[in-house]
Amino acid sequence: MKTLLITALTFSTILLCADAGAADQPAIAGDDMAYMKQQQRDLALFKSQLQGMNIILPDAQQGRVAQMQNEIAAGQADQNSATRQTPRAVYFVSLGIPEEGLLPMLSDARRFGIPATLRGLLNNDFRQTAEKMFELSKKDRQAGVQIDPTLFQQYG
């Protein structure tokens, strides 16, 4: 028991000293500060010189950029197309429902593969909506909803 106590005290002393050493901020020398300021000025000058310039890429790089742009456009078209699989059912929920009722509803919707859908943002505020969903996800890590006001217009 005595050895354990001595070991714990020694370990805590080492941690205390390590924390104190880590808390010291290194001082920046005047020459280093001047160098960093000069680098910032040079970067600002370089940016201003590039402003409004048309830079032409080599053909190989331009071809790759065009290919990637086409892939992105095709992916977006697939996501927005009418051939996209629509769910057989939609579960409309509200973040105004108390958590004791909302969490089981979200769990049931997930279990049956039905998307839980909100009409819009909580108090028309994205931050409040994200905070509410974050709080729900602390209690159920798989809790999730989609926000789609068009479904409410279609079925409401």
Short mmCIF file of N, CA and C in Angstrom, two decimals:
data_model
loop_
_atom_site.label_atom_id
_atom_site.label_comp_id
_atom_site.label_asym_id
_atom_site.label_seq_id
_atom_site.Cartn_x
_atom_site.Cartn_y
_atom_site.Cartn_z
N MET A 1 0.83 -1.19 0.00
CA MET A 1 0.00 0.00 0.00
C MET A 1 0.87 1.25 0.00
N LYS A 2 1.95 1.21 0.83
CA LYS A 2 2.84 2.36 0.93
C LYS A 2 3.57 2.58 -0.39
N THR A 3 3.97 1.50 -1.05
CA THR A 3 4.65 1.60 -2.34
C THR A 3 3.72 2.19 -3.39
N LEU A 4 2.48 1.78 -3.36
CA LEU A 4 1.49 2.31 -4.30
C LEU A 4 1.30 3.81 -4.10
N LEU A 5 1.23 4.24 -2.86
CA LEU A 5 1.07 5.66 -2.55
C LEU A 5 2.28 6.46 -3.01
N ILE A 6 3.46 5.95 -2.77
CA ILE A 6 4.68 6.65 -3.19
C ILE A 6 4.74 6.72 -4.72
N THR A 7 4.38 5.65 -5.38
CA THR A 7 4.37 5.63 -6.85
C THR A 7 3.38 6.65 -7.39
N ALA A 8 2.20 6.71 -6.80
CA ALA A 8 1.18 7.67 -7.25
C ALA A 8 1.64 9.10 -7.04
N LEU A 9 2.24 9.38 -5.89
CA LEU A 9 2.75 10.73 -5.62
C LEU A 9 3.87 11.10 -6.58
N THR A 10 4.77 10.17 -6.84
CA THR A 10 5.87 10.43 -7.78
C THR A 10 5.32 10.71 -9.17
N PHE A 11 4.39 9.90 -9.59
CA PHE A 11 3.79 10.08 -10.92
C PHE A 11 3.08 11.42 -11.04
N SER A 12 2.32 11.80 -10.00
CA SER A 12 1.61 13.08 -10.05
C SER A 12 2.59 14.25 -10.04
N THR A 13 3.71 14.12 -9.34
CA THR A 13 4.73 15.18 -9.34
C THR A 13 5.34 15.32 -10.73
N ILE A 14 5.61 14.21 -11.38
CA ILE A 14 6.16 14.25 -12.74
C ILE A 14 5.18 14.91 -13.68
N LEU A 15 3.90 14.57 -13.57
CA LEU A 15 2.89 15.19 -14.43
C LEU A 15 2.78 16.68 -14.17
N LEU A 16 2.86 17.08 -12.92
CA LEU A 16 2.78 18.50 -12.57
C LEU A 16 3.94 19.27 -13.19
N CYS A 17 5.13 18.70 -13.11
CA CYS A 17 6.30 19.36 -13.70
C CYS A 17 6.19 19.40 -15.22
N ALA A 18 5.67 18.34 -15.82
CA ALA A 18 5.52 18.30 -17.27
C ALA A 18 4.52 19.34 -17.73
N ASP A 19 3.41 19.49 -16.99
CA ASP A 19 2.41 20.50 -17.34
C ASP A 19 2.99 21.90 -17.23
N ALA A 20 3.77 22.15 -16.19
CA ALA A 20 4.35 23.48 -16.00
C ALA A 20 5.31 23.80 -17.13
N GLY A 21 6.09 22.83 -17.56
CA GLY A 21 7.02 23.06 -18.66
C GLY A 21 6.31 23.24 -19.98
N ALA A 22 5.22 22.53 -20.17
CA ALA A 22 4.48 22.64 -21.43
C ALA A 22 3.72 23.95 -21.52
N ALA A 23 3.40 24.55 -20.39
CA ALA A 23 2.63 25.79 -20.40
C ALA A 23 3.46 26.98 -20.83
N ASP A 24 4.79 26.91 -20.71
CA ASP A 24 5.64 28.03 -21.11
C ASP A 24 5.56 28.21 -22.61
N GLN A 25 5.29 29.43 -23.03
CA GLN A 25 5.23 29.76 -24.45
C GLN A 25 6.63 30.16 -24.91
N PRO A 26 7.06 29.63 -26.04
CA PRO A 26 8.37 30.03 -26.53
C PRO A 26 8.32 31.49 -27.00
N ALA A 27 9.38 32.20 -26.72
CA ALA A 27 9.46 33.60 -27.13
C ALA A 27 9.89 33.65 -28.59
N ILE A 28 9.32 34.57 -29.33
CA ILE A 28 9.68 34.73 -30.73
C ILE A 28 10.67 35.88 -30.81
N ALA A 29 11.82 35.58 -31.39
CA ALA A 29 12.86 36.59 -31.51
C ALA A 29 12.42 37.69 -32.47
N GLY A 30 12.98 38.86 -32.29
CA GLY A 30 12.64 40.00 -33.14
C GLY A 30 12.92 39.73 -34.61
N ASP A 31 14.04 39.04 -34.90
CA ASP A 31 14.38 38.72 -36.29
C ASP A 31 13.35 37.78 -36.90
N ASP A 32 12.90 36.81 -36.10
CA ASP A 32 11.89 35.87 -36.59
C ASP A 32 10.58 36.58 -36.87
N MET A 33 10.20 37.48 -35.99
CA MET A 33 8.96 38.23 -36.18
C MET A 33 9.04 39.08 -37.44
N ALA A 34 10.19 39.74 -37.64
CA ALA A 34 10.37 40.56 -38.84
C ALA A 34 10.31 39.70 -40.10
N TYR A 35 10.90 38.50 -40.04
CA TYR A 35 10.87 37.59 -41.19
C TYR A 35 9.44 37.18 -41.51
N MET A 36 8.65 36.84 -40.48
CA MET A 36 7.26 36.43 -40.71
C MET A 36 6.44 37.57 -41.29
N LYS A 37 6.65 38.78 -40.79
CA LYS A 37 5.93 39.95 -41.33
C LYS A 37 6.30 40.17 -42.79
N GLN A 38 7.59 40.01 -43.13
CA GLN A 38 8.02 40.19 -44.52
C GLN A 38 7.38 39.12 -45.41
N GLN A 39 7.30 37.89 -44.92
CA GLN A 39 6.66 36.82 -45.69
C GLN A 39 5.19 37.13 -45.92
N GLN A 40 4.51 37.68 -44.93
CA GLN A 40 3.10 38.05 -45.09
C GLN A 40 2.95 39.16 -46.12
N ARG A 41 3.85 40.14 -46.09
CA ARG A 41 3.78 41.22 -47.09
C ARG A 41 4.04 40.68 -48.49
N ASP A 42 5.03 39.78 -48.62
CA ASP A 42 5.34 39.19 -49.93
C ASP A 42 4.15 38.40 -50.46
N LEU A 43 3.48 37.67 -49.58
CA LEU A 43 2.32 36.89 -50.00
C LEU A 43 1.19 37.81 -50.45
N ALA A 44 0.95 38.88 -49.72
CA ALA A 44 -0.10 39.83 -50.11
C ALA A 44 0.22 40.46 -51.46
N LEU A 45 1.49 40.79 -51.70
CA LEU A 45 1.90 41.36 -52.98
C LEU A 45 1.69 40.34 -54.10
N PHE A 46 2.08 39.10 -53.86
CA PHE A 46 1.91 38.04 -54.86
C PHE A 46 0.44 37.84 -55.20
N LYS A 47 -0.42 37.84 -54.18
CA LYS A 47 -1.86 37.69 -54.41
C LYS A 47 -2.40 38.84 -55.25
N SER A 48 -1.96 40.05 -54.95
CA SER A 48 -2.45 41.21 -55.71
C SER A 48 -1.98 41.16 -57.15
N GLN A 49 -0.79 40.61 -57.40
CA GLN A 49 -0.29 40.48 -58.77
C GLN A 49 -1.08 39.43 -59.55
N LEU A 50 -1.56 38.41 -58.87
CA LEU A 50 -2.33 37.35 -59.54
C LEU A 50 -3.76 37.76 -59.81
N GLN A 51 -4.23 38.78 -59.12
CA GLN A 51 -5.62 39.22 -59.24
C GLN A 51 -5.94 39.56 -60.70
N GLY A 52 -6.98 38.93 -61.24
CA GLY A 52 -7.44 39.24 -62.59
C GLY A 52 -6.66 38.56 -63.69
N MET A 53 -5.65 37.78 -63.37
CA MET A 53 -4.85 37.10 -64.41
C MET A 53 -5.55 35.81 -64.83
N ASN A 54 -5.45 35.49 -66.10
CA ASN A 54 -5.92 34.21 -66.61
C ASN A 54 -4.71 33.29 -66.72
N ILE A 55 -4.69 32.26 -65.94
CA ILE A 55 -3.58 31.32 -65.96
C ILE A 55 -4.03 30.09 -66.74
N ILE A 56 -3.29 29.75 -67.76
CA ILE A 56 -3.64 28.61 -68.61
C ILE A 56 -2.84 27.40 -68.16
N LEU A 57 -3.55 26.33 -67.90
CA LEU A 57 -2.91 25.09 -67.48
C LEU A 57 -2.38 24.34 -68.69
N PRO A 58 -1.37 23.49 -68.49
CA PRO A 58 -0.94 22.62 -69.59
C PRO A 58 -2.10 21.71 -70.01
N ASP A 59 -2.05 21.25 -71.26
CA ASP A 59 -3.16 20.47 -71.82
C ASP A 59 -3.51 19.24 -70.97
N ALA A 60 -2.50 18.54 -70.46
CA ALA A 60 -2.77 17.34 -69.67
C ALA A 60 -3.55 17.69 -68.40
N GLN A 61 -3.15 18.77 -67.74
CA GLN A 61 -3.85 19.18 -66.52
C GLN A 61 -5.24 19.72 -66.83
N GLN A 62 -5.35 20.48 -67.92
CA GLN A 62 -6.65 21.03 -68.30
C GLN A 62 -7.62 19.90 -68.63
N GLY A 63 -7.12 18.85 -69.30
CA GLY A 63 -7.96 17.69 -69.62
C GLY A 63 -8.44 17.00 -68.36
N ARG A 64 -7.56 16.87 -67.38
CA ARG A 64 -7.93 16.23 -66.11
C ARG A 64 -8.98 17.07 -65.36
N VAL A 65 -8.81 18.39 -65.39
CA VAL A 65 -9.79 19.27 -64.74
C VAL A 65 -11.15 19.13 -65.41
N ALA A 66 -11.17 19.12 -66.74
CA ALA A 66 -12.43 18.97 -67.47
C ALA A 66 -13.08 17.63 -67.16
N GLN A 67 -12.27 16.57 -67.08
CA GLN A 67 -12.81 15.23 -66.76
C GLN A 67 -13.44 15.23 -65.36
N MET A 68 -12.76 15.84 -64.39
CA MET A 68 -13.30 15.88 -63.03
C MET A 68 -14.58 16.71 -62.97
N GLN A 69 -14.63 17.81 -63.71
CA GLN A 69 -15.84 18.63 -63.73
C GLN A 69 -17.00 17.85 -64.32
N ASN A 70 -16.74 17.07 -65.37
CA ASN A 70 -17.79 16.25 -65.97
C ASN A 70 -18.27 15.18 -65.01
N GLU A 71 -17.34 14.56 -64.27
CA GLU A 71 -17.73 13.54 -63.30
C GLU A 71 -18.60 14.14 -62.19
N ILE A 72 -18.24 15.32 -61.74
CA ILE A 72 -19.04 15.99 -60.70
C ILE A 72 -20.42 16.32 -61.23
N ALA A 73 -20.49 16.86 -62.44
CA ALA A 73 -21.79 17.20 -63.03
C ALA A 73 -22.65 15.96 -63.22
N ALA A 74 -22.04 14.85 -63.65
CA ALA A 74 -22.80 13.62 -63.84
C ALA A 74 -23.31 13.09 -62.50
N GLY A 75 -22.49 13.18 -61.47
CA GLY A 75 -22.91 12.73 -60.14
C GLY A 75 -24.06 13.56 -59.61
N GLN A 76 -24.01 14.87 -59.83
CA GLN A 76 -25.10 15.73 -59.38
C GLN A 76 -26.36 15.47 -60.17
N ALA A 77 -26.22 15.19 -61.46
CA ALA A 77 -27.40 14.89 -62.28
C ALA A 77 -28.06 13.60 -61.80
N ASP A 78 -27.24 12.60 -61.43
CA ASP A 78 -27.80 11.34 -60.93
C ASP A 78 -28.55 11.57 -59.62
N GLN A 79 -28.01 12.41 -58.76
CA GLN A 79 -28.66 12.67 -57.48
C GLN A 79 -29.98 13.40 -57.65
N ASN A 80 -30.06 14.25 -58.66
CA ASN A 80 -31.26 15.07 -58.85
C ASN A 80 -32.23 14.48 -59.87
N SER A 81 -31.92 13.33 -60.42
CA SER A 81 -32.75 12.80 -61.49
C SER A 81 -34.04 12.19 -60.94
N ALA A 82 -34.99 12.07 -61.84
CA ALA A 82 -36.28 11.48 -61.46
C ALA A 82 -36.17 9.97 -61.26
N THR A 83 -35.08 9.37 -61.74
CA THR A 83 -34.90 7.93 -61.58
C THR A 83 -34.41 7.56 -60.19
N ARG A 84 -34.11 8.56 -59.38
CA ARG A 84 -33.65 8.30 -58.02
C ARG A 84 -34.74 7.54 -57.27
N GLN A 85 -34.32 6.54 -56.53
CA GLN A 85 -35.28 5.73 -55.79
C GLN A 85 -35.96 6.56 -54.71
N THR A 86 -37.27 6.59 -54.74
CA THR A 86 -38.01 7.31 -53.72
C THR A 86 -38.45 6.32 -52.65
N PRO A 87 -38.44 6.75 -51.41
CA PRO A 87 -38.84 5.83 -50.34
C PRO A 87 -40.33 5.49 -50.45
N ARG A 88 -40.67 4.27 -49.99
CA ARG A 88 -42.07 3.85 -50.03
C ARG A 88 -42.90 4.61 -49.01
N ALA A 89 -42.25 5.09 -47.97
CA ALA A 89 -42.95 5.83 -46.92
C ALA A 89 -42.04 6.94 -46.41
N VAL A 90 -42.64 7.97 -45.87
CA VAL A 90 -41.90 9.07 -45.26
C VAL A 90 -42.49 9.29 -43.88
N TYR A 91 -41.63 9.48 -42.89
CA TYR A 91 -42.05 9.66 -41.51
C TYR A 91 -41.79 11.11 -41.14
N PHE A 92 -42.86 11.88 -41.00
CA PHE A 92 -42.73 13.29 -40.66
C PHE A 92 -42.59 13.44 -39.15
N VAL A 93 -41.53 14.12 -38.72
CA VAL A 93 -41.30 14.34 -37.30
C VAL A 93 -41.05 15.83 -37.06
N SER A 94 -41.05 16.20 -35.79
CA SER A 94 -40.80 17.58 -35.40
C SER A 94 -39.82 17.59 -34.24
N LEU A 95 -38.91 18.55 -34.25
CA LEU A 95 -37.98 18.67 -33.13
C LEU A 95 -38.66 19.26 -31.91
N GLY A 96 -39.93 19.64 -32.05
CA GLY A 96 -40.71 20.11 -30.91
C GLY A 96 -41.25 18.96 -30.07
N ILE A 97 -41.16 17.74 -30.57
CA ILE A 97 -41.59 16.57 -29.81
C ILE A 97 -40.58 16.33 -28.68
N PRO A 98 -41.03 16.07 -27.46
CA PRO A 98 -40.09 15.80 -26.37
C PRO A 98 -39.18 14.62 -26.71
N GLU A 99 -37.95 14.67 -26.20
CA GLU A 99 -36.95 13.64 -26.52
C GLU A 99 -37.44 12.24 -26.18
N GLU A 100 -38.22 12.11 -25.10
CA GLU A 100 -38.70 10.79 -24.69
C GLU A 100 -39.56 10.16 -25.78
N GLY A 101 -40.21 10.96 -26.59
CA GLY A 101 -41.02 10.44 -27.68
C GLY A 101 -40.28 10.45 -29.01
N LEU A 102 -39.43 11.45 -29.22
CA LEU A 102 -38.76 11.60 -30.51
C LEU A 102 -37.71 10.51 -30.74
N LEU A 103 -36.93 10.18 -29.73
CA LEU A 103 -35.89 9.16 -29.91
C LEU A 103 -36.46 7.81 -30.32
N PRO A 104 -37.52 7.30 -29.67
CA PRO A 104 -38.10 6.04 -30.13
C PRO A 104 -38.68 6.15 -31.55
N MET A 105 -39.22 7.32 -31.89
CA MET A 105 -39.76 7.50 -33.24
C MET A 105 -38.64 7.40 -34.28
N LEU A 106 -37.51 8.05 -34.01
CA LEU A 106 -36.38 8.01 -34.93
C LEU A 106 -35.80 6.60 -35.03
N SER A 107 -35.77 5.91 -33.90
CA SER A 107 -35.28 4.53 -33.89
C SER A 107 -36.18 3.62 -34.71
N ASP A 108 -37.49 3.77 -34.56
CA ASP A 108 -38.43 2.95 -35.33
C ASP A 108 -38.32 3.26 -36.82
N ALA A 109 -38.21 4.52 -37.16
CA ALA A 109 -38.08 4.89 -38.57
C ALA A 109 -36.83 4.27 -39.17
N ARG A 110 -35.72 4.32 -38.45
CA ARG A 110 -34.47 3.74 -38.93
C ARG A 110 -34.60 2.22 -39.07
N ARG A 111 -35.26 1.59 -38.11
CA ARG A 111 -35.41 0.13 -38.13
C ARG A 111 -36.19 -0.33 -39.35
N PHE A 112 -37.19 0.45 -39.76
CA PHE A 112 -38.01 0.07 -40.91
C PHE A 112 -37.49 0.67 -42.22
N GLY A 113 -36.39 1.40 -42.16
CA GLY A 113 -35.82 1.99 -43.37
C GLY A 113 -36.63 3.15 -43.92
N ILE A 114 -37.35 3.84 -43.06
CA ILE A 114 -38.17 4.98 -43.47
C ILE A 114 -37.43 6.25 -43.09
N PRO A 115 -37.23 7.17 -44.03
CA PRO A 115 -36.52 8.40 -43.67
C PRO A 115 -37.37 9.31 -42.78
N ALA A 116 -36.80 9.69 -41.65
CA ALA A 116 -37.46 10.66 -40.76
C ALA A 116 -37.22 12.04 -41.36
N THR A 117 -38.29 12.80 -41.53
CA THR A 117 -38.21 14.06 -42.28
C THR A 117 -38.72 15.23 -41.46
N LEU A 118 -37.97 16.31 -41.48
CA LEU A 118 -38.38 17.57 -40.87
C LEU A 118 -38.85 18.51 -41.97
N ARG A 119 -39.76 19.39 -41.62
CA ARG A 119 -40.26 20.37 -42.58
C ARG A 119 -39.21 21.45 -42.85
N GLY A 120 -38.51 21.85 -41.82
CA GLY A 120 -37.51 22.92 -41.95
C GLY A 120 -36.64 22.98 -40.72
N LEU A 121 -36.00 24.11 -40.54
CA LEU A 121 -35.07 24.30 -39.44
C LEU A 121 -35.81 24.67 -38.16
N LEU A 122 -35.23 24.32 -37.04
CA LEU A 122 -35.77 24.66 -35.73
C LEU A 122 -35.66 26.17 -35.55
N ASN A 123 -36.78 26.85 -35.37
CA ASN A 123 -36.84 28.32 -35.25
C ASN A 123 -36.14 29.01 -36.42
N ASN A 124 -36.14 28.35 -37.58
CA ASN A 124 -35.53 28.89 -38.80
C ASN A 124 -34.05 29.21 -38.58
N ASP A 125 -33.38 28.40 -37.75
CA ASP A 125 -31.99 28.64 -37.39
C ASP A 125 -31.21 27.33 -37.53
N PHE A 126 -30.24 27.33 -38.44
CA PHE A 126 -29.46 26.12 -38.68
C PHE A 126 -28.67 25.71 -37.44
N ARG A 127 -28.12 26.69 -36.73
CA ARG A 127 -27.32 26.39 -35.54
C ARG A 127 -28.17 25.69 -34.47
N GLN A 128 -29.38 26.19 -34.23
CA GLN A 128 -30.25 25.56 -33.22
C GLN A 128 -30.62 24.14 -33.65
N THR A 129 -30.87 23.96 -34.95
CA THR A 129 -31.22 22.63 -35.45
C THR A 129 -30.05 21.67 -35.25
N ALA A 130 -28.84 22.12 -35.59
CA ALA A 130 -27.66 21.28 -35.44
C ALA A 130 -27.41 20.95 -33.97
N GLU A 131 -27.59 21.93 -33.08
CA GLU A 131 -27.39 21.69 -31.65
C GLU A 131 -28.39 20.66 -31.13
N LYS A 132 -29.64 20.77 -31.55
CA LYS A 132 -30.67 19.82 -31.12
C LYS A 132 -30.34 18.41 -31.60
N MET A 133 -29.92 18.29 -32.87
CA MET A 133 -29.57 16.98 -33.40
C MET A 133 -28.33 16.43 -32.70
N PHE A 134 -27.39 17.31 -32.36
CA PHE A 134 -26.20 16.87 -31.64
C PHE A 134 -26.58 16.32 -30.27
N GLU A 135 -27.50 17.00 -29.58
CA GLU A 135 -27.96 16.52 -28.28
C GLU A 135 -28.66 15.17 -28.42
N LEU A 136 -29.46 15.01 -29.48
CA LEU A 136 -30.13 13.73 -29.70
C LEU A 136 -29.12 12.63 -30.02
N SER A 137 -28.08 12.98 -30.79
CA SER A 137 -27.10 11.97 -31.17
C SER A 137 -26.25 11.52 -29.99
N LYS A 138 -26.19 12.32 -28.92
CA LYS A 138 -25.50 11.88 -27.71
C LYS A 138 -26.23 10.71 -27.07
N LYS A 139 -27.56 10.70 -27.21
CA LYS A 139 -28.37 9.65 -26.60
C LYS A 139 -28.58 8.47 -27.55
N ASP A 140 -28.57 8.74 -28.85
CA ASP A 140 -28.70 7.69 -29.86
C ASP A 140 -27.80 8.07 -31.03
N ARG A 141 -26.66 7.39 -31.12
CA ARG A 141 -25.65 7.77 -32.11
C ARG A 141 -26.14 7.65 -33.55
N GLN A 142 -27.16 6.88 -33.79
CA GLN A 142 -27.65 6.69 -35.15
C GLN A 142 -28.86 7.56 -35.46
N ALA A 143 -29.22 8.44 -34.55
CA ALA A 143 -30.37 9.31 -34.79
C ALA A 143 -30.05 10.28 -35.92
N GLY A 144 -30.97 10.42 -36.84
CA GLY A 144 -30.77 11.34 -37.95
C GLY A 144 -32.08 11.66 -38.62
N VAL A 145 -32.10 12.81 -39.25
CA VAL A 145 -33.28 13.25 -39.98
C VAL A 145 -32.84 13.89 -41.29
N GLN A 146 -33.79 14.01 -42.19
CA GLN A 146 -33.56 14.81 -43.39
C GLN A 146 -34.50 15.99 -43.33
N ILE A 147 -34.10 17.08 -43.93
CA ILE A 147 -34.93 18.29 -43.97
C ILE A 147 -35.40 18.47 -45.40
N ASP A 148 -36.71 18.38 -45.61
CA ASP A 148 -37.25 18.50 -46.96
C ASP A 148 -38.64 19.13 -46.93
N PRO A 149 -38.72 20.45 -47.09
CA PRO A 149 -40.03 21.11 -47.05
C PRO A 149 -40.91 20.72 -48.23
N THR A 150 -40.31 20.25 -49.33
CA THR A 150 -41.13 19.89 -50.50
C THR A 150 -42.00 18.68 -50.22
N LEU A 151 -41.53 17.77 -49.38
CA LEU A 151 -42.36 16.61 -49.04
C LEU A 151 -43.59 17.04 -48.25
N PHE A 152 -43.44 18.03 -47.40
CA PHE A 152 -44.59 18.54 -46.65
C PHE A 152 -45.58 19.20 -47.60
N GLN A 153 -45.07 19.90 -48.61
CA GLN A 153 -45.96 20.51 -49.60
C GLN A 153 -46.67 19.44 -50.41
N GLN A 154 -45.94 18.37 -50.72
CA GLN A 154 -46.50 17.31 -51.55
C GLN A 154 -47.54 16.48 -50.80
N TYR A 155 -47.25 16.15 -49.53
CA TYR A 155 -48.14 15.26 -48.77
C TYR A 155 -48.91 15.97 -47.66
N GLY A 156 -48.53 17.21 -47.35
CA GLY A 156 -49.09 17.92 -46.21
C GLY A 156 -50.51 18.28 -46.39
#
